[in-house]
Amino acid sequence: MIVLVALVIAVVLKTFLVQVFVIPSGSMEPTLQVGDRVVVDKLTPWFGSEPERGEVVVFKDPGGWLENDHKPAADGSVLHKAASVFSAVGLLPSDDERDLIKRVIGVAGDTVECCDAQGRLSVNGTPLDEPYIAPGNVPSRITFKVTVPQGRLWVMGDHRDLSADSRYHMGNPGAGTVPVANVVGRAFVVAWPPSHFGQLGVPNSLSAVPVQVAGSSAVGPIPAEPPLVIGVLGVLPVVVGRWRVHRRVGPTAD
């Protein structure tokens, strides 16, 4: 009975409240390291909340972003059924998971462009200060100018030289933008390992950008990128413990 109740709670949490994802690549370094566990808020989208500039979001593959050579599980029937149950509650990755994680740079109506005379990325004509990008990376080695359509997002990884983000998919349907409907939720905290524990805040340079409209362009080849891996129960004690400490200590500054 205890196991059954735990499984039901895990399914409810994964479906409606929070979900934990394991970072499989360096495309979001230094913000997120390979192997980090991030907690994703899946609740607020149910109330109509949409992603904002600067947020780190998990989203379903819009089509063609991930490698197509997906290998089905070769387990026996009994093991395969058991793995399916664990996948459903988030204890194992699912065979058909096609999720990615990136930072939102532009929302509907924004004009995102790179690069200006100083080599900076700009949104609606406002150059961005981007302290979150990986050391040694420039804002973009690809020049582009796009206008984000209604109901879509322009996303980029913090490790610009390794991230197969919107820039590399401008030849796909949607011209590199991601449908808001594909967003699973916002990653708001790194829960594991303890040395990386911390909130994922929104940079001021992105949150203060004004709204505007403009045009679009094209880019080059797509580096391969693995999907995220899911997990739920293993990290819950860490999250709950941190919440209790937060309640005792009071609010902290980002």
mmCIF file of C-alpha atoms in Angstrom:
data_model
loop_
_atom_site.group_PDB
_atom_site.id
_atom_site.type_symbol
_atom_site.label_atom_id
_atom_site.label_comp_id
_atom_site.label_asym_id
_atom_site.label_seq_id
_atom_site.Cartn_x
_atom_site.Cartn_y
_atom_site.Cartn_z
ATOM 1 C CA MET A 1 0.000 0.000 0.000
ATOM 2 C CA ILE A 2 2.830 2.398 0.853
ATOM 3 C CA VAL A 3 4.506 1.708 -2.486
ATOM 4 C CA LEU A 4 1.216 2.182 -4.345
ATOM 5 C CA VAL A 5 0.519 5.509 -2.611
ATOM 6 C CA ALA A 6 4.077 6.657 -3.346
ATOM 7 C CA LEU A 7 3.655 5.795 -7.033
ATOM 8 C CA VAL A 8 0.327 7.638 -7.252
ATOM 9 C CA ILE A 9 1.850 10.723 -5.610
ATOM 10 C CA ALA A 10 4.801 10.558 -8.018
ATOM 11 C CA VAL A 11 2.500 10.393 -11.054
ATOM 12 C CA VAL A 12 0.444 13.368 -9.823
ATOM 13 C CA LEU A 13 3.585 15.399 -9.124
ATOM 14 C CA LYS A 14 5.106 14.576 -12.506
ATOM 15 C CA THR A 15 1.915 15.336 -14.415
ATOM 16 C CA PHE A 16 0.677 18.503 -12.730
ATOM 17 C CA LEU A 17 3.203 20.032 -10.329
ATOM 18 C CA VAL A 18 6.955 19.508 -10.746
ATOM 19 C CA GLN A 19 9.273 17.224 -12.663
ATOM 20 C CA VAL A 20 12.995 16.611 -12.422
ATOM 21 C CA PHE A 21 15.198 16.487 -15.512
ATOM 22 C CA VAL A 22 18.802 15.347 -15.794
ATOM 23 C CA ILE A 23 21.044 17.531 -17.970
ATOM 24 C CA PRO A 24 22.708 15.306 -20.633
ATOM 25 C CA SER A 25 24.935 17.808 -22.473
ATOM 26 C CA GLY A 26 26.952 20.988 -22.074
ATOM 27 C CA SER A 27 24.647 23.192 -24.165
ATOM 28 C CA MET A 28 23.560 25.226 -21.105
ATOM 29 C CA GLU A 29 26.966 25.568 -19.447
ATOM 30 C CA PRO A 30 27.999 27.227 -17.211
ATOM 31 C CA THR A 31 24.439 27.701 -15.869
ATOM 32 C CA LEU A 32 23.743 23.956 -16.000
ATOM 33 C CA GLN A 33 26.410 21.258 -15.916
ATOM 34 C CA VAL A 34 26.219 17.738 -17.350
ATOM 35 C CA GLY A 35 24.493 15.528 -14.750
ATOM 36 C CA ASP A 36 22.732 18.371 -12.917
ATOM 37 C CA ARG A 37 19.161 17.681 -11.777
ATOM 38 C CA VAL A 38 16.823 20.596 -12.385
ATOM 39 C CA VAL A 39 13.318 20.960 -10.973
ATOM 40 C CA VAL A 40 10.749 22.163 -13.498
ATOM 41 C CA ASP A 41 7.535 23.979 -12.583
ATOM 42 C CA LYS A 42 4.701 22.378 -14.572
ATOM 43 C CA LEU A 43 1.885 23.976 -12.568
ATOM 44 C CA THR A 44 1.853 27.615 -13.719
ATOM 45 C CA PRO A 45 1.344 26.794 -17.435
ATOM 46 C CA TRP A 46 -1.945 25.135 -16.435
ATOM 47 C CA PHE A 47 -3.147 28.600 -15.351
ATOM 48 C CA GLY A 48 -2.235 30.259 -18.651
ATOM 49 C CA SER A 49 1.197 31.561 -17.648
ATOM 50 C CA GLU A 50 3.543 31.863 -20.642
ATOM 51 C CA PRO A 51 7.359 31.818 -20.666
ATOM 52 C CA GLU A 52 9.142 35.157 -20.342
ATOM 53 C CA ARG A 53 12.489 36.357 -21.654
ATOM 54 C CA GLY A 54 15.403 35.045 -19.629
ATOM 55 C CA GLU A 55 13.640 32.000 -18.225
ATOM 56 C CA VAL A 56 15.184 28.568 -18.653
ATOM 57 C CA VAL A 57 12.481 26.293 -20.061
ATOM 58 C CA VAL A 58 12.042 22.630 -20.930
ATOM 59 C CA PHE A 59 10.132 21.985 -24.151
ATOM 60 C CA LYS A 60 9.142 19.148 -26.449
ATOM 61 C CA ASP A 61 11.111 18.794 -29.672
ATOM 62 C CA PRO A 62 9.267 20.957 -32.256
ATOM 63 C CA GLY A 63 10.471 18.532 -34.939
ATOM 64 C CA GLY A 64 13.959 17.799 -36.241
ATOM 65 C CA TRP A 65 15.897 19.251 -33.290
ATOM 66 C CA LEU A 66 17.037 15.897 -31.894
ATOM 67 C CA GLU A 67 18.747 12.973 -33.562
ATOM 68 C CA ASN A 68 16.340 10.655 -35.361
ATOM 69 C CA ASP A 69 18.239 7.412 -34.754
ATOM 70 C CA HIS A 70 16.341 6.569 -31.563
ATOM 71 C CA LYS A 71 16.933 2.963 -30.463
ATOM 72 C CA PRO A 72 14.010 1.088 -28.872
ATOM 73 C CA ALA A 73 14.617 -0.809 -25.647
ATOM 74 C CA ALA A 74 15.901 -4.372 -26.124
ATOM 75 C CA ASP A 75 14.714 -5.643 -22.703
ATOM 76 C CA GLY A 76 12.591 -8.768 -22.348
ATOM 77 C CA SER A 77 8.828 -8.302 -22.083
ATOM 78 C CA VAL A 78 8.750 -8.447 -18.249
ATOM 79 C CA LEU A 79 11.651 -6.025 -17.836
ATOM 80 C CA HIS A 80 10.210 -3.764 -20.518
ATOM 81 C CA LYS A 81 6.851 -3.567 -18.696
ATOM 82 C CA ALA A 82 8.596 -2.832 -15.394
ATOM 83 C CA ALA A 83 10.688 -0.128 -17.068
ATOM 84 C CA SER A 84 7.504 1.371 -18.543
ATOM 85 C CA VAL A 85 5.998 1.677 -15.054
ATOM 86 C CA PHE A 86 9.125 3.363 -13.686
ATOM 87 C CA SER A 87 9.212 5.678 -16.706
ATOM 88 C CA ALA A 88 5.602 6.690 -16.079
ATOM 89 C CA VAL A 89 6.453 7.907 -12.570
ATOM 90 C CA GLY A 90 9.750 9.505 -13.566
ATOM 91 C CA LEU A 91 12.190 7.038 -12.042
ATOM 92 C CA LEU A 92 13.568 6.088 -15.462
ATOM 93 C CA PRO A 93 13.743 7.962 -18.767
ATOM 94 C CA SER A 94 11.056 7.065 -21.280
ATOM 95 C CA ASP A 95 12.014 5.507 -24.636
ATOM 96 C CA ASP A 96 10.175 8.272 -26.471
ATOM 97 C CA GLU A 97 11.180 11.343 -24.458
ATOM 98 C CA ARG A 98 12.056 14.226 -26.795
ATOM 99 C CA ASP A 99 12.662 17.134 -24.414
ATOM 100 C CA LEU A 100 15.219 19.945 -24.568
ATOM 101 C CA ILE A 101 16.222 22.791 -22.277
ATOM 102 C CA LYS A 102 17.184 26.334 -23.358
ATOM 103 C CA ARG A 103 16.933 29.965 -22.287
ATOM 104 C CA VAL A 104 14.123 32.102 -23.711
ATOM 105 C CA ILE A 105 15.641 35.056 -25.584
ATOM 106 C CA GLY A 106 12.632 36.322 -27.549
ATOM 107 C CA VAL A 107 8.863 36.081 -27.106
ATOM 108 C CA ALA A 108 6.022 36.849 -29.545
ATOM 109 C CA GLY A 109 6.613 40.118 -31.436
ATOM 110 C CA ASP A 110 10.284 40.441 -30.443
ATOM 111 C CA THR A 111 12.997 41.126 -33.010
ATOM 112 C CA VAL A 112 16.131 39.172 -32.102
ATOM 113 C CA GLU A 113 19.332 40.089 -33.946
ATOM 114 C CA CYS A 114 23.030 39.318 -33.893
ATOM 115 C CA CYS A 115 25.368 40.865 -33.969
ATOM 116 C CA ASP A 116 25.877 44.632 -33.589
ATOM 117 C CA ALA A 117 29.176 46.502 -34.134
ATOM 118 C CA GLN A 118 30.338 45.392 -30.672
ATOM 119 C CA GLY A 119 29.378 41.769 -31.345
ATOM 120 C CA ARG A 120 26.366 41.832 -29.009
ATOM 121 C CA LEU A 121 23.010 40.104 -29.297
ATOM 122 C CA SER A 122 20.070 42.520 -29.270
ATOM 123 C CA VAL A 123 16.337 42.218 -28.680
ATOM 124 C CA ASN A 124 14.097 44.949 -30.090
ATOM 125 C CA GLY A 125 17.175 47.079 -30.717
ATOM 126 C CA THR A 126 18.390 46.788 -27.122
ATOM 127 C CA PRO A 127 21.898 45.237 -26.807
ATOM 128 C CA LEU A 128 22.057 42.524 -24.155
ATOM 129 C CA ASP A 129 24.551 42.082 -21.353
ATOM 130 C CA GLU A 130 24.872 38.264 -21.174
ATOM 131 C CA PRO A 131 27.004 37.239 -18.174
ATOM 132 C CA TYR A 132 25.450 33.756 -18.302
ATOM 133 C CA ILE A 133 27.090 32.650 -21.580
ATOM 134 C CA ALA A 134 30.058 30.256 -21.428
ATOM 135 C CA PRO A 135 33.519 31.807 -21.072
ATOM 136 C CA GLY A 136 35.263 32.098 -24.436
ATOM 137 C CA ASN A 137 31.967 32.085 -26.356
ATOM 138 C CA VAL A 138 30.693 35.051 -28.331
ATOM 139 C CA PRO A 139 26.920 35.780 -28.319
ATOM 140 C CA SER A 140 26.656 34.067 -31.737
ATOM 141 C CA ARG A 141 28.984 33.033 -34.540
ATOM 142 C CA ILE A 142 25.935 33.013 -36.827
ATOM 143 C CA THR A 143 24.463 36.305 -37.995
ATOM 144 C CA PHE A 144 20.686 36.469 -38.015
ATOM 145 C CA LYS A 145 17.681 38.708 -37.600
ATOM 146 C CA VAL A 146 14.267 37.234 -36.810
ATOM 147 C CA THR A 147 10.844 38.301 -35.634
ATOM 148 C CA VAL A 148 9.178 35.864 -33.262
ATOM 149 C CA PRO A 149 5.628 34.972 -34.428
ATOM 150 C CA GLN A 150 2.631 34.906 -32.106
ATOM 151 C CA GLY A 151 2.481 31.833 -29.888
ATOM 152 C CA ARG A 152 6.175 31.026 -30.331
ATOM 153 C CA LEU A 153 9.582 31.549 -28.654
ATOM 154 C CA TRP A 154 13.182 32.100 -29.741
ATOM 155 C CA VAL A 155 15.503 30.053 -27.509
ATOM 156 C CA MET A 156 19.276 29.770 -27.163
ATOM 157 C CA GLY A 157 21.684 27.769 -25.024
ATOM 158 C CA ASP A 158 24.112 29.516 -22.687
ATOM 159 C CA HIS A 159 27.019 27.585 -24.235
ATOM 160 C CA ARG A 160 26.524 29.195 -27.626
ATOM 161 C CA ASP A 161 29.255 27.194 -29.392
ATOM 162 C CA LEU A 162 27.701 23.854 -28.355
ATOM 163 C CA SER A 163 23.984 24.590 -28.408
ATOM 164 C CA ALA A 164 21.803 23.335 -31.279
ATOM 165 C CA ASP A 165 19.241 26.044 -30.596
ATOM 166 C CA SER A 166 16.871 28.259 -32.620
ATOM 167 C CA ARG A 167 19.735 29.564 -34.782
ATOM 168 C CA TYR A 168 20.347 26.123 -36.277
ATOM 169 C CA HIS A 169 16.726 25.398 -37.183
ATOM 170 C CA MET A 170 15.685 28.425 -39.185
ATOM 171 C CA GLY A 171 15.139 26.161 -42.189
ATOM 172 C CA ASN A 172 12.583 24.089 -40.223
ATOM 173 C CA PRO A 173 8.854 24.860 -39.968
ATOM 174 C CA GLY A 174 8.551 27.816 -37.583
ATOM 175 C CA ALA A 175 11.912 29.242 -38.751
ATOM 176 C CA GLY A 176 13.698 28.108 -35.596
ATOM 177 C CA THR A 177 11.020 29.245 -33.148
ATOM 178 C CA VAL A 178 9.385 26.923 -30.606
ATOM 179 C CA PRO A 179 5.606 26.744 -30.056
ATOM 180 C CA VAL A 180 4.595 27.933 -26.577
ATOM 181 C CA ALA A 181 2.310 24.879 -26.500
ATOM 182 C CA ASN A 182 5.434 22.659 -26.541
ATOM 183 C CA VAL A 183 6.772 24.135 -23.296
ATOM 184 C CA VAL A 184 6.699 21.606 -20.457
ATOM 185 C CA GLY A 185 7.568 24.161 -17.786
ATOM 186 C CA ARG A 186 10.162 26.514 -16.334
ATOM 187 C CA ALA A 187 13.320 25.164 -14.694
ATOM 188 C CA PHE A 188 13.536 27.141 -11.452
ATOM 189 C CA VAL A 189 16.146 25.390 -9.314
ATOM 190 C CA VAL A 190 19.181 23.126 -9.609
ATOM 191 C CA ALA A 191 18.435 20.473 -6.979
ATOM 192 C CA TRP A 192 21.439 18.178 -7.365
ATOM 193 C CA PRO A 193 24.347 17.901 -6.792
ATOM 194 C CA PRO A 194 24.470 19.956 -3.588
ATOM 195 C CA SER A 195 27.506 21.862 -4.830
ATOM 196 C CA HIS A 196 25.402 23.266 -7.703
ATOM 197 C CA PHE A 197 22.242 23.883 -5.673
ATOM 198 C CA GLY A 198 20.621 27.227 -6.441
ATOM 199 C CA GLN A 199 17.776 29.097 -8.074
ATOM 200 C CA LEU A 200 17.688 29.788 -11.800
ATOM 201 C CA GLY A 201 16.940 33.495 -11.959
ATOM 202 C CA VAL A 202 15.977 35.785 -14.846
ATOM 203 C CA PRO A 203 18.741 38.183 -16.030
ATOM 204 C CA ASN A 204 17.820 41.873 -15.712
ATOM 205 C CA SER A 205 19.016 42.638 -19.249
ATOM 206 C CA LEU A 206 16.311 40.353 -20.678
ATOM 207 C CA SER A 207 13.461 41.098 -18.291
ATOM 208 C CA ALA A 208 13.617 44.846 -19.057
ATOM 209 C CA VAL A 209 13.576 44.659 -22.885
ATOM 210 C CA PRO A 210 10.768 46.648 -24.610
ATOM 211 C CA VAL A 211 8.442 45.071 -27.240
ATOM 212 C CA GLN A 212 8.701 45.654 -31.038
ATOM 213 C CA VAL A 213 8.372 43.934 -34.491
ATOM 214 C CA ALA A 214 10.661 43.175 -37.573
ATOM 215 C CA GLY A 215 11.831 40.522 -40.179
ATOM 216 C CA SER A 216 13.868 37.217 -40.514
ATOM 217 C CA SER A 217 16.880 35.238 -42.057
ATOM 218 C CA ALA A 218 18.724 31.819 -42.305
ATOM 219 C CA VAL A 219 21.657 29.678 -40.951
ATOM 220 C CA GLY A 220 23.863 26.540 -41.062
ATOM 221 C CA PRO A 221 24.308 22.850 -40.032
ATOM 222 C CA ILE A 222 22.800 21.288 -36.909
ATOM 223 C CA PRO A 223 25.080 19.829 -34.219
ATOM 224 C CA ALA A 224 23.656 16.691 -32.562
ATOM 225 C CA GLU A 225 22.126 17.098 -29.128
ATOM 226 C CA PRO A 226 20.699 14.482 -26.718
ATOM 227 C CA PRO A 227 17.268 14.801 -25.094
ATOM 228 C CA LEU A 228 16.828 15.389 -21.381
ATOM 229 C CA VAL A 229 16.438 12.507 -18.948
ATOM 230 C CA ILE A 230 13.571 12.460 -16.483
ATOM 231 C CA GLY A 231 13.475 11.599 -12.786
ATOM 232 C CA VAL A 232 11.190 12.561 -9.891
ATOM 233 C CA LEU A 233 11.252 10.718 -6.587
ATOM 234 C CA GLY A 234 14.990 10.641 -5.948
ATOM 235 C CA VAL A 235 15.275 14.400 -5.667
ATOM 236 C CA LEU A 236 12.078 15.148 -3.736
ATOM 237 C CA PRO A 237 13.680 14.856 -0.252
ATOM 238 C CA VAL A 238 16.282 17.419 -1.334
ATOM 239 C CA VAL A 239 13.641 19.840 -2.607
ATOM 240 C CA VAL A 240 11.381 19.389 0.439
ATOM 241 C CA GLY A 241 14.330 19.825 2.793
ATOM 242 C CA ARG A 242 15.383 23.028 1.055
ATOM 243 C CA TRP A 243 11.793 24.317 1.214
ATOM 244 C CA ARG A 244 11.694 23.720 4.972
ATOM 245 C CA VAL A 245 14.987 25.553 5.446
ATOM 246 C CA HIS A 246 13.667 28.398 3.292
ATOM 247 C CA ARG A 247 10.540 28.596 5.487
ATOM 248 C CA ARG A 248 12.669 28.832 8.647
ATOM 249 C CA VAL A 249 15.176 31.318 7.318
ATOM 250 C CA GLY A 250 12.841 33.537 5.319
ATOM 251 C CA PRO A 251 13.162 34.883 1.770
ATOM 252 C CA THR A 252 16.597 35.309 0.238
ATOM 253 C CA ALA A 253 17.852 37.524 -2.565
ATOM 254 C CA ASP A 254 18.757 36.073 -5.948
#
